[in-house]
Coordinates of C-alpha atoms in Angstrom, one line a residue:
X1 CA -40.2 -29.5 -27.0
X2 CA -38.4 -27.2 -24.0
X3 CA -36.4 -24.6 -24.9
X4 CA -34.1 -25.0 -22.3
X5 CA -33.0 -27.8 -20.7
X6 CA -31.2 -27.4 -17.2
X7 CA -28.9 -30.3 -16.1
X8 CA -28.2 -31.2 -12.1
X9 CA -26.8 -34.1 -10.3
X10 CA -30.1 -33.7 -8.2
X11 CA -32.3 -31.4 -6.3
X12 CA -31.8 -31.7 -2.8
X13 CA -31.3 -28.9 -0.4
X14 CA -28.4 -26.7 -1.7
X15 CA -27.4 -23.1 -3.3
X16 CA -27.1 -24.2 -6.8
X17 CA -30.1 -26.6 -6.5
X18 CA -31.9 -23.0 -5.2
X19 CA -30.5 -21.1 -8.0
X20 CA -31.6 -23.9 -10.7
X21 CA -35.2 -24.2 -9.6
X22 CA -35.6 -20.9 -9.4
X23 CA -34.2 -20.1 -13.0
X24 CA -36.7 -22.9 -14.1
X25 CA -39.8 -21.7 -12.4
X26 CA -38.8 -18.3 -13.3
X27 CA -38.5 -19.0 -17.3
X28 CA -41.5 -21.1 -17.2
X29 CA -43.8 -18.6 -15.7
X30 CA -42.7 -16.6 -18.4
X31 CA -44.1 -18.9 -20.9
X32 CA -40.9 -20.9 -21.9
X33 CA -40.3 -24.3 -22.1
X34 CA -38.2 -26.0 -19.7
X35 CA -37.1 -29.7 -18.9
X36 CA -34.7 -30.3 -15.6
X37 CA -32.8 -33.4 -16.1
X38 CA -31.4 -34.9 -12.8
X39 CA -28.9 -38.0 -12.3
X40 CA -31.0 -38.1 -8.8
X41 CA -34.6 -39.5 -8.5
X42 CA -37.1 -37.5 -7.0
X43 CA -37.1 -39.5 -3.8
X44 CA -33.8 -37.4 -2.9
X45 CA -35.5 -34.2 -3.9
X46 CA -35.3 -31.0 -1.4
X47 CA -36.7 -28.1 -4.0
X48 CA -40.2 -28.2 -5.5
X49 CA -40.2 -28.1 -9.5
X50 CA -43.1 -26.0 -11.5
X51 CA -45.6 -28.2 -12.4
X52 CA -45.1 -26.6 -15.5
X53 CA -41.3 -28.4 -15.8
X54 CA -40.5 -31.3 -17.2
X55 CA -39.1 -33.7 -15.4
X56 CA -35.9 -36.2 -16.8
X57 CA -34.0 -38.6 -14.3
X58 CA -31.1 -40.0 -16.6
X59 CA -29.7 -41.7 -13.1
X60 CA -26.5 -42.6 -12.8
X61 CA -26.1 -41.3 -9.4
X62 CA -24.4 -44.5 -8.0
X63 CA -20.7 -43.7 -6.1
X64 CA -18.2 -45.6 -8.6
X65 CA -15.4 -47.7 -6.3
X66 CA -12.2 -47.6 -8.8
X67 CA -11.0 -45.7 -11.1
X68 CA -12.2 -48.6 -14.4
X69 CA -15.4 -48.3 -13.0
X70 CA -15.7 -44.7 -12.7
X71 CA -15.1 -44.0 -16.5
X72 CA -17.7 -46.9 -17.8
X73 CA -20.1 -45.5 -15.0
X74 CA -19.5 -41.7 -16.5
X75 CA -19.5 -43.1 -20.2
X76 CA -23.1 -44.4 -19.4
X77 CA -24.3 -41.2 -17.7
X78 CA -23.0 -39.2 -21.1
X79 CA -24.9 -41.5 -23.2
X80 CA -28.1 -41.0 -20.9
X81 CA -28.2 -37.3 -21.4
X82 CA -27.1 -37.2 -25.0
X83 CA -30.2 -39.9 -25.9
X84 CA -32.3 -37.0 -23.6
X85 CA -31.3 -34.5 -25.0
X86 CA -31.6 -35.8 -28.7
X87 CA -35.4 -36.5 -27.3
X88 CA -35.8 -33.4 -26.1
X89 CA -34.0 -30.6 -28.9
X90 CA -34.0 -28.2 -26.8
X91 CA -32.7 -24.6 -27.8
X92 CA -30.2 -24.1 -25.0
X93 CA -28.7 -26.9 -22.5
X94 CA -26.9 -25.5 -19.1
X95 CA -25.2 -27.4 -16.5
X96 CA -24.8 -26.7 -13.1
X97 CA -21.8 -27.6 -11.3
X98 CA -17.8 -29.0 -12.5
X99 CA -18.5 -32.7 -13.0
X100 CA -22.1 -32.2 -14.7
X101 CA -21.0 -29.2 -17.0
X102 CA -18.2 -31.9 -18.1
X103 CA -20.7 -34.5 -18.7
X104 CA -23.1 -31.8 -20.6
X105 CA -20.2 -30.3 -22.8
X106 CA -19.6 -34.4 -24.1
X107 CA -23.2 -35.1 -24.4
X108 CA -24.2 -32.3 -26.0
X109 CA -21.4 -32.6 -28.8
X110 CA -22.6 -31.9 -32.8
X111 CA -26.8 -31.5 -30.9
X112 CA -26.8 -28.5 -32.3
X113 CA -27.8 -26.8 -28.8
X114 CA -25.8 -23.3 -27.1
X115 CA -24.3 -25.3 -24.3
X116 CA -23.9 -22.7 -20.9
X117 CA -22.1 -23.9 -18.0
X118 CA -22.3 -22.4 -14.6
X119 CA -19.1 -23.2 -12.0
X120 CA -21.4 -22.9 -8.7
X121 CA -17.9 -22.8 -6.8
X122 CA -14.6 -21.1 -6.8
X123 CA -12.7 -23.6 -8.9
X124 CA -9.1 -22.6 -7.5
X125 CA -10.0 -23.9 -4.2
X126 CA -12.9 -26.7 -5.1
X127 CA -11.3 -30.1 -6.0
X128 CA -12.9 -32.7 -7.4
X129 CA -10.3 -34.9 -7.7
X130 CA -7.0 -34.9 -10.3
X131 CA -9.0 -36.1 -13.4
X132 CA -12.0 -34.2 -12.6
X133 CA -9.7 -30.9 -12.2
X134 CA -8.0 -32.0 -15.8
X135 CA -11.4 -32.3 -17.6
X136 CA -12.2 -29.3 -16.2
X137 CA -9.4 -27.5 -17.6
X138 CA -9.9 -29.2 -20.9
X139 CA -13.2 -30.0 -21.5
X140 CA -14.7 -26.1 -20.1
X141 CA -13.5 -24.0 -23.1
X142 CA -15.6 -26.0 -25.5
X143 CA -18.4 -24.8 -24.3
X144 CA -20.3 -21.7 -25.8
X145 CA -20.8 -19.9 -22.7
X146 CA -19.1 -20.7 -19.0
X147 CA -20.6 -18.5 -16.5
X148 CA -19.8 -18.1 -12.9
X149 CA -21.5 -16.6 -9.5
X150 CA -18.3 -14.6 -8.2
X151 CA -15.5 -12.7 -9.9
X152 CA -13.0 -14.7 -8.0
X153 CA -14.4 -17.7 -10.5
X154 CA -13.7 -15.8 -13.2
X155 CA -10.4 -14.6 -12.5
X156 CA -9.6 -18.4 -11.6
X157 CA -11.2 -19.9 -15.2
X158 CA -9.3 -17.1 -17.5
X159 CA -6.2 -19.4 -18.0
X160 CA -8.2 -22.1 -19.5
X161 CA -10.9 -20.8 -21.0
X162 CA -11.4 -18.2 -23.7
X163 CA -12.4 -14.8 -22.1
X164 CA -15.0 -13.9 -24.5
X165 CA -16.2 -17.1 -23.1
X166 CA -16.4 -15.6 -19.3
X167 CA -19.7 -14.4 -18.1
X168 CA -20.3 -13.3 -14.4
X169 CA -24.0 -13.6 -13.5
X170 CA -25.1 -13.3 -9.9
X171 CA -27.5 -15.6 -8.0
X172 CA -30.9 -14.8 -8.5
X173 CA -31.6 -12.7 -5.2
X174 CA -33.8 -13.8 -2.5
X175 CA -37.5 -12.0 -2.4
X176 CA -37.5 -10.2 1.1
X177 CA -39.4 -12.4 3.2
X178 CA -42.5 -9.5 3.8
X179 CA -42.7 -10.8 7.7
X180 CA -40.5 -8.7 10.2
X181 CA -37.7 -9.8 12.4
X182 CA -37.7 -10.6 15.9
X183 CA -34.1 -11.0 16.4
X184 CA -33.4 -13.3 19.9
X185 CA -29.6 -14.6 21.1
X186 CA -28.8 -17.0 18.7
X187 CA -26.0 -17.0 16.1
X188 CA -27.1 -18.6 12.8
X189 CA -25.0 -20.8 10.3
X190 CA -27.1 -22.1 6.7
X191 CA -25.4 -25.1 5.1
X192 CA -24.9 -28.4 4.7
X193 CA -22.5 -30.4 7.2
X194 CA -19.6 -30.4 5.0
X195 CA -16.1 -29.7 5.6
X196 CA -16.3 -26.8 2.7
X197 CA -18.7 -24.9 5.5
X198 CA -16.4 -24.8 8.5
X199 CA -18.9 -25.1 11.0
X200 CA -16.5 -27.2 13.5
X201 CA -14.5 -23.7 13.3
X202 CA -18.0 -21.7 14.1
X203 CA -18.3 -24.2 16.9
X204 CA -14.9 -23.6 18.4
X205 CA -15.2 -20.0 18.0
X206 CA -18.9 -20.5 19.5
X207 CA -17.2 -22.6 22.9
X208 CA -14.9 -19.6 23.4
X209 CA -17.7 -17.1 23.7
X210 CA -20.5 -19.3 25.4
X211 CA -18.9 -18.5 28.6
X212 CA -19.0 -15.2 28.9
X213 CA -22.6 -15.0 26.9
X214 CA -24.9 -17.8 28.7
X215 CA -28.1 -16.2 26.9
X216 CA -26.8 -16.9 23.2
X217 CA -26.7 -20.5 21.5
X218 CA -25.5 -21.7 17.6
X219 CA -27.8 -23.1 15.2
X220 CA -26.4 -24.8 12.3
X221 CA -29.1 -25.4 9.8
X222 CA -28.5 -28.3 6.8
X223 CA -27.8 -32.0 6.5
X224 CA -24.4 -34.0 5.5
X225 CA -21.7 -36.3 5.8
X226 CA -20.5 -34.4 9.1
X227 CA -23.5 -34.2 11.2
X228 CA -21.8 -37.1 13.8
X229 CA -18.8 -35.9 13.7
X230 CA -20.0 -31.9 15.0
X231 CA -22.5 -33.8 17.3
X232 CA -19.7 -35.0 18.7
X233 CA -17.1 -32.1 18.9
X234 CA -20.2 -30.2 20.9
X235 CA -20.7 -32.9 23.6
X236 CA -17.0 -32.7 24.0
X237 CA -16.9 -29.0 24.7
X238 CA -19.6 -29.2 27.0
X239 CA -22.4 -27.3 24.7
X240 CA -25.4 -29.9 24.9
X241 CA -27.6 -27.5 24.9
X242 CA -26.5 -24.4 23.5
X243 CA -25.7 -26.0 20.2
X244 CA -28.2 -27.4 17.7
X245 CA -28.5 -29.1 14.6
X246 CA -31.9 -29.1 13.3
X247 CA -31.4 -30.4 9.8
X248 CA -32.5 -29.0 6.7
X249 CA -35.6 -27.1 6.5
X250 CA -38.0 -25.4 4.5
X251 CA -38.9 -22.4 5.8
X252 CA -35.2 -20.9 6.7
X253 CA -36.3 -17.7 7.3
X254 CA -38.3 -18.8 10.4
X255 CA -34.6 -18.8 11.4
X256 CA -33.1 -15.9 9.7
X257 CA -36.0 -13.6 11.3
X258 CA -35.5 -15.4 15.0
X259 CA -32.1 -14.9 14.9
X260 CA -29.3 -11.8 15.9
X261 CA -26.1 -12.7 14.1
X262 CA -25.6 -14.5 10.9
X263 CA -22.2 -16.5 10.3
X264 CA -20.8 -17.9 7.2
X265 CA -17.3 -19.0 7.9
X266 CA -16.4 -21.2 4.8
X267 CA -13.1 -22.6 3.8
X268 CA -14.3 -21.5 0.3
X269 CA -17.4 -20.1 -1.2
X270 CA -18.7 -19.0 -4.4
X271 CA -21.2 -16.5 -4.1
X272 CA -23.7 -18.1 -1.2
X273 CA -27.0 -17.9 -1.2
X274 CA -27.7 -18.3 2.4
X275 CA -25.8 -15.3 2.7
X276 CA -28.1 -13.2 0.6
X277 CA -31.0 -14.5 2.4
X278 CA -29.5 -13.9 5.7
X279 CA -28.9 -10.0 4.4
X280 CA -32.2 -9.6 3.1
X281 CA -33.7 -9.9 6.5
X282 CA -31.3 -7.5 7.9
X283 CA -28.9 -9.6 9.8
X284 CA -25.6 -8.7 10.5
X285 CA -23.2 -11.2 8.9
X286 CA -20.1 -12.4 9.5
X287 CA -17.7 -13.7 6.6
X288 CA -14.7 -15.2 6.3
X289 CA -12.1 -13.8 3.4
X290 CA -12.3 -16.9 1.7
X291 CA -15.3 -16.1 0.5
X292 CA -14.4 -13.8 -2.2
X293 CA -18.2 -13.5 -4.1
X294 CA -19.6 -13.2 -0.7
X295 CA -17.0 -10.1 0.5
X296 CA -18.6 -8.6 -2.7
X297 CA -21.5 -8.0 -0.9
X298 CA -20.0 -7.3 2.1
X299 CA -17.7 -4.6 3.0
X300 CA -15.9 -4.8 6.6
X301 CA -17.3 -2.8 9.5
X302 CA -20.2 -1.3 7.2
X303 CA -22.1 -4.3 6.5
X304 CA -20.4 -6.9 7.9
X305 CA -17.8 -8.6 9.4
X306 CA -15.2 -10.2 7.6
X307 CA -12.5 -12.8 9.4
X308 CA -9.8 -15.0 8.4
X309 CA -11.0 -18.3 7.2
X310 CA -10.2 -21.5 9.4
X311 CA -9.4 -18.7 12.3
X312 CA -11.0 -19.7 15.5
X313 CA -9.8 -16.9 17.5
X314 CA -10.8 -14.1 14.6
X315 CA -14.0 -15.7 14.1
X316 CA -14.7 -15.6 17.9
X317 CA -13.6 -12.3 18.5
X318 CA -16.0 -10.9 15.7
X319 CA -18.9 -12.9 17.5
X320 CA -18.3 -11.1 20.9
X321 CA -17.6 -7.8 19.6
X322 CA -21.7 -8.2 17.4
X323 CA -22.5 -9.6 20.9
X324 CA -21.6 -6.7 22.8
X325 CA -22.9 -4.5 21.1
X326 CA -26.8 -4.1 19.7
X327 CA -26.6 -0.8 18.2
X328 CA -22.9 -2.0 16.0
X329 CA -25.4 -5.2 15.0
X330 CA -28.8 -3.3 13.9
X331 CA -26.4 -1.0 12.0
X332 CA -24.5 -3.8 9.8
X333 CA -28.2 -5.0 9.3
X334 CA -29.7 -2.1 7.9
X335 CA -26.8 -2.0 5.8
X336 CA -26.6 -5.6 4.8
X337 CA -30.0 -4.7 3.6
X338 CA -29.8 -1.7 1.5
X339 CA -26.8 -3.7 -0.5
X340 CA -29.4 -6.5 -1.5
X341 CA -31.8 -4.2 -2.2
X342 CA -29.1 -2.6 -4.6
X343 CA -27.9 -6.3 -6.0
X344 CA -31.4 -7.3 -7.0
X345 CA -32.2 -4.1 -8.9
X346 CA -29.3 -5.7 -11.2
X347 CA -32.2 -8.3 -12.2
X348 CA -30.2 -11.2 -12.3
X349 CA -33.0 -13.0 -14.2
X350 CA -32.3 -10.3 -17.1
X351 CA -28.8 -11.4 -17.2
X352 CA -29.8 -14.9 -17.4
X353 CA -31.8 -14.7 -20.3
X354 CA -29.5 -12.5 -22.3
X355 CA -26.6 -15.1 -21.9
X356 CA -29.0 -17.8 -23.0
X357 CA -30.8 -16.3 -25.8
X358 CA -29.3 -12.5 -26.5
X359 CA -26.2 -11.0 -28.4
X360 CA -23.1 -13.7 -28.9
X361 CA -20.6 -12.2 -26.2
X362 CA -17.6 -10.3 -27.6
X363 CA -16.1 -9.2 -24.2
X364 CA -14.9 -9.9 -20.7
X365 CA -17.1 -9.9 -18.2
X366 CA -17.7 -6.6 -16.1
X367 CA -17.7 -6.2 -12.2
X368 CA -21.6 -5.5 -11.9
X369 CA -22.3 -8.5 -13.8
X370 CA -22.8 -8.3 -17.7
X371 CA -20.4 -7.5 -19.7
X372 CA -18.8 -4.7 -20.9

């Protein structure tokens, strides 16, 4: 029987589909038992599970068109993970993201299991939708431990849910990539094709620029909803060409180590992953300040760039100015760098295990990461 069962809507390409496979890989090369249960077949995966994790599909993944339907189709997806997790007895369940840690917190009622949620967004901003934001303001505070990836989370969760409760515990950091850079003219975005990302602002900010810089062009790495709709916004400023969406891949840092700016230019963020990544291989970033777990990573004009969210002229005034100048870029690298070198000497797994499985938490959570 696993010790720890992890619950996501799916596995396809994502942060907190990252995060989760590496948490399980990580806990079963360390002997544990773990079973990922998805509402999402393995047809839609992205990320490759441990052949040492068990695999659940409790489907249920089906988009519900009214309201009536909605609740019998949730109803049915709480009784499919309760009946798994009776099955399976695991030790410790942990959802990942507002609508499954809901449906966890209900299925996982009188089990007997430590139930940890993890809000993989800042919940202030992230909406999804009136009686999704109420469950999550009732439902969260019945769980035993509700962690989050950013302080801004935190801060946002405190009115509903007990603060002894609150546990901030970073992403897992990305393993430097051991190949070295060979930055070229290209500004790099990570992320899927949502409006969440902003990447119609990157472009915008991108057609302002690509004037006076002819040599650099924007890739946008990821898949989504959006991709027609930013094909299309490119044709009609005339950057065929300079633009490119190449989908989602799995080798990003074939990307990250080709290219000379990194931009993440969210409407909101959590704590981002690509971002981490991205700084690991020493590229200078740019931020918006709507991305409160990723600014605290990043401090402005040391290493990065931060810029007003949904600001076209701020985001493309930052561009230029990295642009202009390669010695101001190599520097906010190099600096990017030694702060994720810092942030994963925090171990992140460590923290991981101790909310799982150490001391029952008595205080708030503490800036670094634990608690105090």
């Amino acid at each position: 029987m696993p010790e720890i069962v992890i619950v996501i809507e799916g596995l396809g390409g994502g942060g907190a589909q990252r995060v989760a496979t590496a948490l399980a890989d990580r806990w079963a090369r360390d002997g544990r038992g773990v079973a990922v249960v998805t509402l999402a077949g393995a047809e839609t995966d992205f990320f490759t599970l441990n052949s040492k994790v068990k695999r659940r599909v409790a489907g249920g993944i089906d988009v519900s068109k009214n309201l009536v339907a909605g609740l019998i189709a949730n109803l049915r997806r709480v009784m499919a993970l309760r009946k798994i997790l009776r099955e399976e007895c695991p030790r410790v369940v942990v959802g990942f993201g507002a609508p499954i840690n809901i449906v966890v917190i209900l299925a996982a009622k009188f089990l007997g299991a430590r139930v940890v949620i993890s809000e993989r967004n800042d919940p202030a901003r992230q909406s999804f939708g009136r009686v999704w934001d109420a469950l999550r303001r009732a439902l969260y505070r019945f769980a035993d431990v509700v962690t989050a990836n950013s302080g801004a989370a935190i801060e946002a969760m405190r009115s509903y849910v007990p603060p002894e409760k609150l546990v901030l515990l970073p992403n897992p950091p990305p393993e430097p990539p051991g190949r070295e850079p060979t930055p070229g003219p290209v500004v790099l975005a990570v992320g899927r094709l949502h409006p969440q990302k902003a990447h119609d602002v990157l472009i915008s900010a991108f057609a302002r620029i690509s004037p006076k810089f002819p040599c650099w062009s924007l890739v946008i790495i990821g898949e989504g909803d959006l991709r027609e709709d930013l094909e299309r916004q490119t044709a009609e400023l005339g950057l065929a060409g300079r633009v490119r969406l190449p989908g989602q891949t799995g080798d990003p840092y074939h990307y990250y180590l080709s290219a000379g700016i990194f931009a993440l230019p969210s409407r909101y963020e959590g704590s981002s992953n690509a971002l981490q990544e991205a700084m690991a291989c020493g590229l200078p970033v740019i931020v918006s300040d709507a991305c409160p777990g990723s600014i605290d990573l990043v401090e402005d004009c040391k290493s990065g760039l931060v810029v007003r969210a949904g600001d076209v002229d701020s985001l493309a005034s930052a561009l230029a100015r990295l642009i202009e100048a390669e010695d101001f870029r190599a520097r906010l690298g190099a600096a990017g760098r030694d702060s994720i070198s810092r942030f994963r000497d925090l171990n992140a797994f460590a923290e991981w295990e101790r909310t799982l499985f150490g001391e029952k938490f008595q205080k708030g959570p503490t800036p670094e990461g634990g608690v105090s």
